[in-house]
Coordinates of C-alpha atoms and ligand atoms in Angstrom, one line a residue:
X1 CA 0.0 0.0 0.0
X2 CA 1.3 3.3 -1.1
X3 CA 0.1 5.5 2.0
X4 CA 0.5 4.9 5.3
X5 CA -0.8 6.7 8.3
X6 CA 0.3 6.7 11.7
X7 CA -1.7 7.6 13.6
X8 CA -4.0 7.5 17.8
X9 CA -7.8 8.0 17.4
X10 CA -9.3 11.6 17.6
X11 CA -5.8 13.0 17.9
X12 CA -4.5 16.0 15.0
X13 CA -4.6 12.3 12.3
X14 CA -8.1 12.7 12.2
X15 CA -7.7 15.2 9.3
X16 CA -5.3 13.3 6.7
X17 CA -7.3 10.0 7.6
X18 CA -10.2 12.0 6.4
X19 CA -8.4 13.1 3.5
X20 CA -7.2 10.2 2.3
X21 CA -10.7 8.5 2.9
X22 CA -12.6 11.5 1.2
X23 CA -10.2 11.1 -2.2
X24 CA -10.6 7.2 -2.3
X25 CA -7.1 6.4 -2.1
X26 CA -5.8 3.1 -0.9
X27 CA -4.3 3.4 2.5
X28 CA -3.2 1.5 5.7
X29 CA -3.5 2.8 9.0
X30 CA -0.9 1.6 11.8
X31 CA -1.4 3.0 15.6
X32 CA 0.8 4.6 17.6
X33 CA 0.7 2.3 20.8
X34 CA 2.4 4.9 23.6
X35 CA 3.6 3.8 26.7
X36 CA 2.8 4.8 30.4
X37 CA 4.7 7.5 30.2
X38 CA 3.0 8.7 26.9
X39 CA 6.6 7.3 25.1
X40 CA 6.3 6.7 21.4
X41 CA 8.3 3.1 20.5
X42 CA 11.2 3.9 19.0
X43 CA 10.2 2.8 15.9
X44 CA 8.1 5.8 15.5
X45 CA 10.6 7.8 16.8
X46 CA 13.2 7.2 14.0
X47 CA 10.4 8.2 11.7
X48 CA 9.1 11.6 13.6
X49 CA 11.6 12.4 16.2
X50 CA 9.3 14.4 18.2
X51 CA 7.2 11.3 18.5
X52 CA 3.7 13.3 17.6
X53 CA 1.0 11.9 15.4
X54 CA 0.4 11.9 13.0
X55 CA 3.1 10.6 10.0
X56 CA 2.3 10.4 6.7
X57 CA 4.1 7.4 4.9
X58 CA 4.2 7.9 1.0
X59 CA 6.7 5.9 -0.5
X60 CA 9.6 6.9 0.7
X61 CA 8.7 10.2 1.7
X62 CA 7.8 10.8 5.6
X63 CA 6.0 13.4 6.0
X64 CA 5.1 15.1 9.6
X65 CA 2.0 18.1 10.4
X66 CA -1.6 17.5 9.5
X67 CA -2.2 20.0 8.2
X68 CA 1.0 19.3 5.1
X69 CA -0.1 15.9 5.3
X70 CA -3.8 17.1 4.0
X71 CA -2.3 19.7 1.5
X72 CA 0.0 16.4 0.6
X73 CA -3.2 14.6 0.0
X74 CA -5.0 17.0 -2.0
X75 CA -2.0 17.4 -4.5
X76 CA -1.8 13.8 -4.7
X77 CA -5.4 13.4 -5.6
X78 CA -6.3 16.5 -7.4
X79 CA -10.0 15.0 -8.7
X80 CA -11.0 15.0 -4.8
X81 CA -10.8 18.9 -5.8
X82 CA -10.0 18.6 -1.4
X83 CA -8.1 22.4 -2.5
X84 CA -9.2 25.3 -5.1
X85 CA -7.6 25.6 -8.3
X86 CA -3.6 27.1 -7.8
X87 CA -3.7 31.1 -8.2
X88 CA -7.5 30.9 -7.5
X89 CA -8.8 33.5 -4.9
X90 CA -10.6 30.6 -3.0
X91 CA -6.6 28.9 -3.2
X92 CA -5.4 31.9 -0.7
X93 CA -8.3 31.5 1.4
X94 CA -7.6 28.3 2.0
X95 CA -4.2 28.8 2.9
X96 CA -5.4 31.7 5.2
X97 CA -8.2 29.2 7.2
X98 CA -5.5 26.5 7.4
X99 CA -2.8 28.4 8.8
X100 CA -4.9 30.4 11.0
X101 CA -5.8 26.8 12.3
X102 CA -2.9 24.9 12.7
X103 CA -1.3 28.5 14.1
X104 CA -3.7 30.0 16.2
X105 CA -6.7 27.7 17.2
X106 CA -4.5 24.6 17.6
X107 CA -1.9 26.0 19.5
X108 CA -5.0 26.7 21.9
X109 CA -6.1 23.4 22.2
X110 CA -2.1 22.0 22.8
X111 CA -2.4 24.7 26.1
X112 CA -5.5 23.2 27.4
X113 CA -4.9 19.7 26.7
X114 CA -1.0 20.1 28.0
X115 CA -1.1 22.8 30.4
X116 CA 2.3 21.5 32.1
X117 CA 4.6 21.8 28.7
X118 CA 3.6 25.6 29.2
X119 CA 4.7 26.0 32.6
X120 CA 7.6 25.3 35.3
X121 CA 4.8 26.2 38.4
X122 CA 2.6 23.2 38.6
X123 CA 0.0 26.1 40.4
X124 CA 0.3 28.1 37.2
X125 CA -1.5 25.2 35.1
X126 CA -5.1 25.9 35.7
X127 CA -4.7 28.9 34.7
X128 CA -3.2 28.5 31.3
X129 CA -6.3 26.3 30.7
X130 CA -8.5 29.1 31.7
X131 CA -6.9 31.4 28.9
X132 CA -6.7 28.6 26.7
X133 CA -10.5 28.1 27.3
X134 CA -11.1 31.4 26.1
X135 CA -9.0 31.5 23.5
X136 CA -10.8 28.2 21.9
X137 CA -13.9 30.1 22.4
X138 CA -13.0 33.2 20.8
X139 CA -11.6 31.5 17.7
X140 CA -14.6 29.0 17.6
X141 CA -17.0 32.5 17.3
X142 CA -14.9 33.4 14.3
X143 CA -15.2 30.3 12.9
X144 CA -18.5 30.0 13.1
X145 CA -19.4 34.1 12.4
X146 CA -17.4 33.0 9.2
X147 CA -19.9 30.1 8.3
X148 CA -23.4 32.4 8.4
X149 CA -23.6 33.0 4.9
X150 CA -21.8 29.7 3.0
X151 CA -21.8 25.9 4.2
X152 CA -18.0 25.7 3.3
X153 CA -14.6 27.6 4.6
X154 CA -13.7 28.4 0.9
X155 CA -15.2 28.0 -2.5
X156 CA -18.0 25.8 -3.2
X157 CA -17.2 22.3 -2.3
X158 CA -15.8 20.8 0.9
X159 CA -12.2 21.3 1.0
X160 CA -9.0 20.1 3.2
X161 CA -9.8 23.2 5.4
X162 CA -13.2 21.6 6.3
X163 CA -11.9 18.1 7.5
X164 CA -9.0 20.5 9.3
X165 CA -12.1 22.1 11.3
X166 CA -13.9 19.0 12.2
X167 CA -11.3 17.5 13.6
X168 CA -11.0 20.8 15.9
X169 CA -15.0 21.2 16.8
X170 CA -14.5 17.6 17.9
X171 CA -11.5 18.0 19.7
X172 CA -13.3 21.0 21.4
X173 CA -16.8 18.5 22.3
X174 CA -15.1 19.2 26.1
X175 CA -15.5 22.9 25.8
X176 CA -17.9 25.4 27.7
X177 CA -20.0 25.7 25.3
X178 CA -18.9 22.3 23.6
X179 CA -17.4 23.6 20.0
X180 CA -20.4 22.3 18.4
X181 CA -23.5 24.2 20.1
X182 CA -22.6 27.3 18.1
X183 CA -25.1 26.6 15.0
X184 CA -23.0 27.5 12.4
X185 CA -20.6 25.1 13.2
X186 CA -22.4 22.4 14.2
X187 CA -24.1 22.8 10.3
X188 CA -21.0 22.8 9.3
X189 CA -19.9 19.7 11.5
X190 CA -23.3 17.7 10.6
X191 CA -22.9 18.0 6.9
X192 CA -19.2 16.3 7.0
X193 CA -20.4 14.1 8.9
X194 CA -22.6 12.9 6.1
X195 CA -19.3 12.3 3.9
X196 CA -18.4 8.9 3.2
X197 CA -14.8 9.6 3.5
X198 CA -15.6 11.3 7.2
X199 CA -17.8 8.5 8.0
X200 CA -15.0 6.4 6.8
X201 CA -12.4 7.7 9.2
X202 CA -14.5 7.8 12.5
X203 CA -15.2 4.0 11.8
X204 CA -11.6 2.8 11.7
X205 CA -10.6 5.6 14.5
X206 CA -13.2 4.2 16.5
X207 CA -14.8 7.1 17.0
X208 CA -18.3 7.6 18.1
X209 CA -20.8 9.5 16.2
X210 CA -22.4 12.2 18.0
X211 CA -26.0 13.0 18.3
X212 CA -26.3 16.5 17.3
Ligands
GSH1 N1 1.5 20.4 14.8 C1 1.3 19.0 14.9 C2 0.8 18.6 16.3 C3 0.6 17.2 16.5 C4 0.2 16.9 17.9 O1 0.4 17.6 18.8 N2 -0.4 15.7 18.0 C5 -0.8 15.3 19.4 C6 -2.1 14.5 19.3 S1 -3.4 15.4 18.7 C7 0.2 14.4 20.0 O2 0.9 13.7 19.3 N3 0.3 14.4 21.3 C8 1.2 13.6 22.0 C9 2.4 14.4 22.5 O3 2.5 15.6 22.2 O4 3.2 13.8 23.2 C10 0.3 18.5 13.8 O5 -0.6 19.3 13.5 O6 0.5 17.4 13.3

């Protein structure tokens, strides 16, 4: 099999397995099985040193970051049309949605699901998941102020930037507010969810389907 993903269920692999599901390419998944001490095995390692999922096996190349890994994808399969044309407008956006993402509303969810790799104080923990909180939830109104008037981030289709977001309202189903009672995004959340390829991927993560 061509691709390979490594990847732990509902963690930042979500995306690419979505990806790759959504564009009909032949794929095998392998988990990461961590340790105690949340150790990747050392096979992993050698192939993403800093031991995060997931890894994106194609060929020979190993590549690391959902969000390249999805961009990877979509380049790979360009009939999944999972980006806009090159040089498009709706190209740029999509490069603006998925970098504001990965750089800003991830980030967010890294401080509140690892408060101690922020901090030396043990007591200063809760609060960086208090900020992070808030951050989430800002970002999260943006997201879904952004979604009022079209059912997609960019263009007219579903795109890489779409499975990039689902992944996210999940990951924020913990939230205050959870991610998805803000109706624009739980629209938005709802129709992926219809997707085969999305379907697809919370099968073989595992994953449940929530009843919205
Ligand atoms: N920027 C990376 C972040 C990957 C990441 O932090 N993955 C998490 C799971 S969602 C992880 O591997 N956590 C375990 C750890 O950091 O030890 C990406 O988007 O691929």
């Amino acid at each position: 099999m061509r691709f390979r993903l490594h990847y732990v269920p509902g963690s930042a692999a979500m995306a690419p397995h979505a990806a790759l599901a959504e564009a009909g390419a032949g794929y095998e998944l392998r988990l990461v099985e961590r340790d105690e001490q949340g150790r990747s095995p050392r096979e992993y390692l050698a192939l993403n040193p800093l031991g995060r999922v997931p890894t994106l096996e194609d060929g020979d190349l190993v590549l690391t970051e959902s969000a390249a890994c999805v961009l990877h994808v979509a380049e790979r399969f360009p009939d999944a049309r999972l980006v806009p044309p090159p040089g498009t407008r709706e190209r740029s956006e999509l490069y603006r949605w998925l970098m504001f993402m990965t750089n800003t509303l991830q980030p967010a969810f890294l401080h509140w699901f690892y408060p101690e790799r922020y901090t030396v104080d043990p007591a200063g923990e809760e609060g960086i998941r208090q900020l992070a909180a808030r951050s989430i939830a800002e970002h999260l109104e943006r997201l879904d102020a952004e979604l009022a008037d079209r059912p997609w981030l960019v263009g007219e289709g579903r795109s890489g930037a779409d499975l990039f977001l689902f992944m996210l309202v999940r990951w924020g189903r913990r939230q205050d507010p959870p991610a998805w009672d803000r109706p624009n995004l739980r629209a938005h959340f709802t129709r992926l969810l219809e997707r085969e390829g999305v379907r697809r991927m919370m099968d073989e993560q595992g994953l449940e389907i929530p009843a919205l």
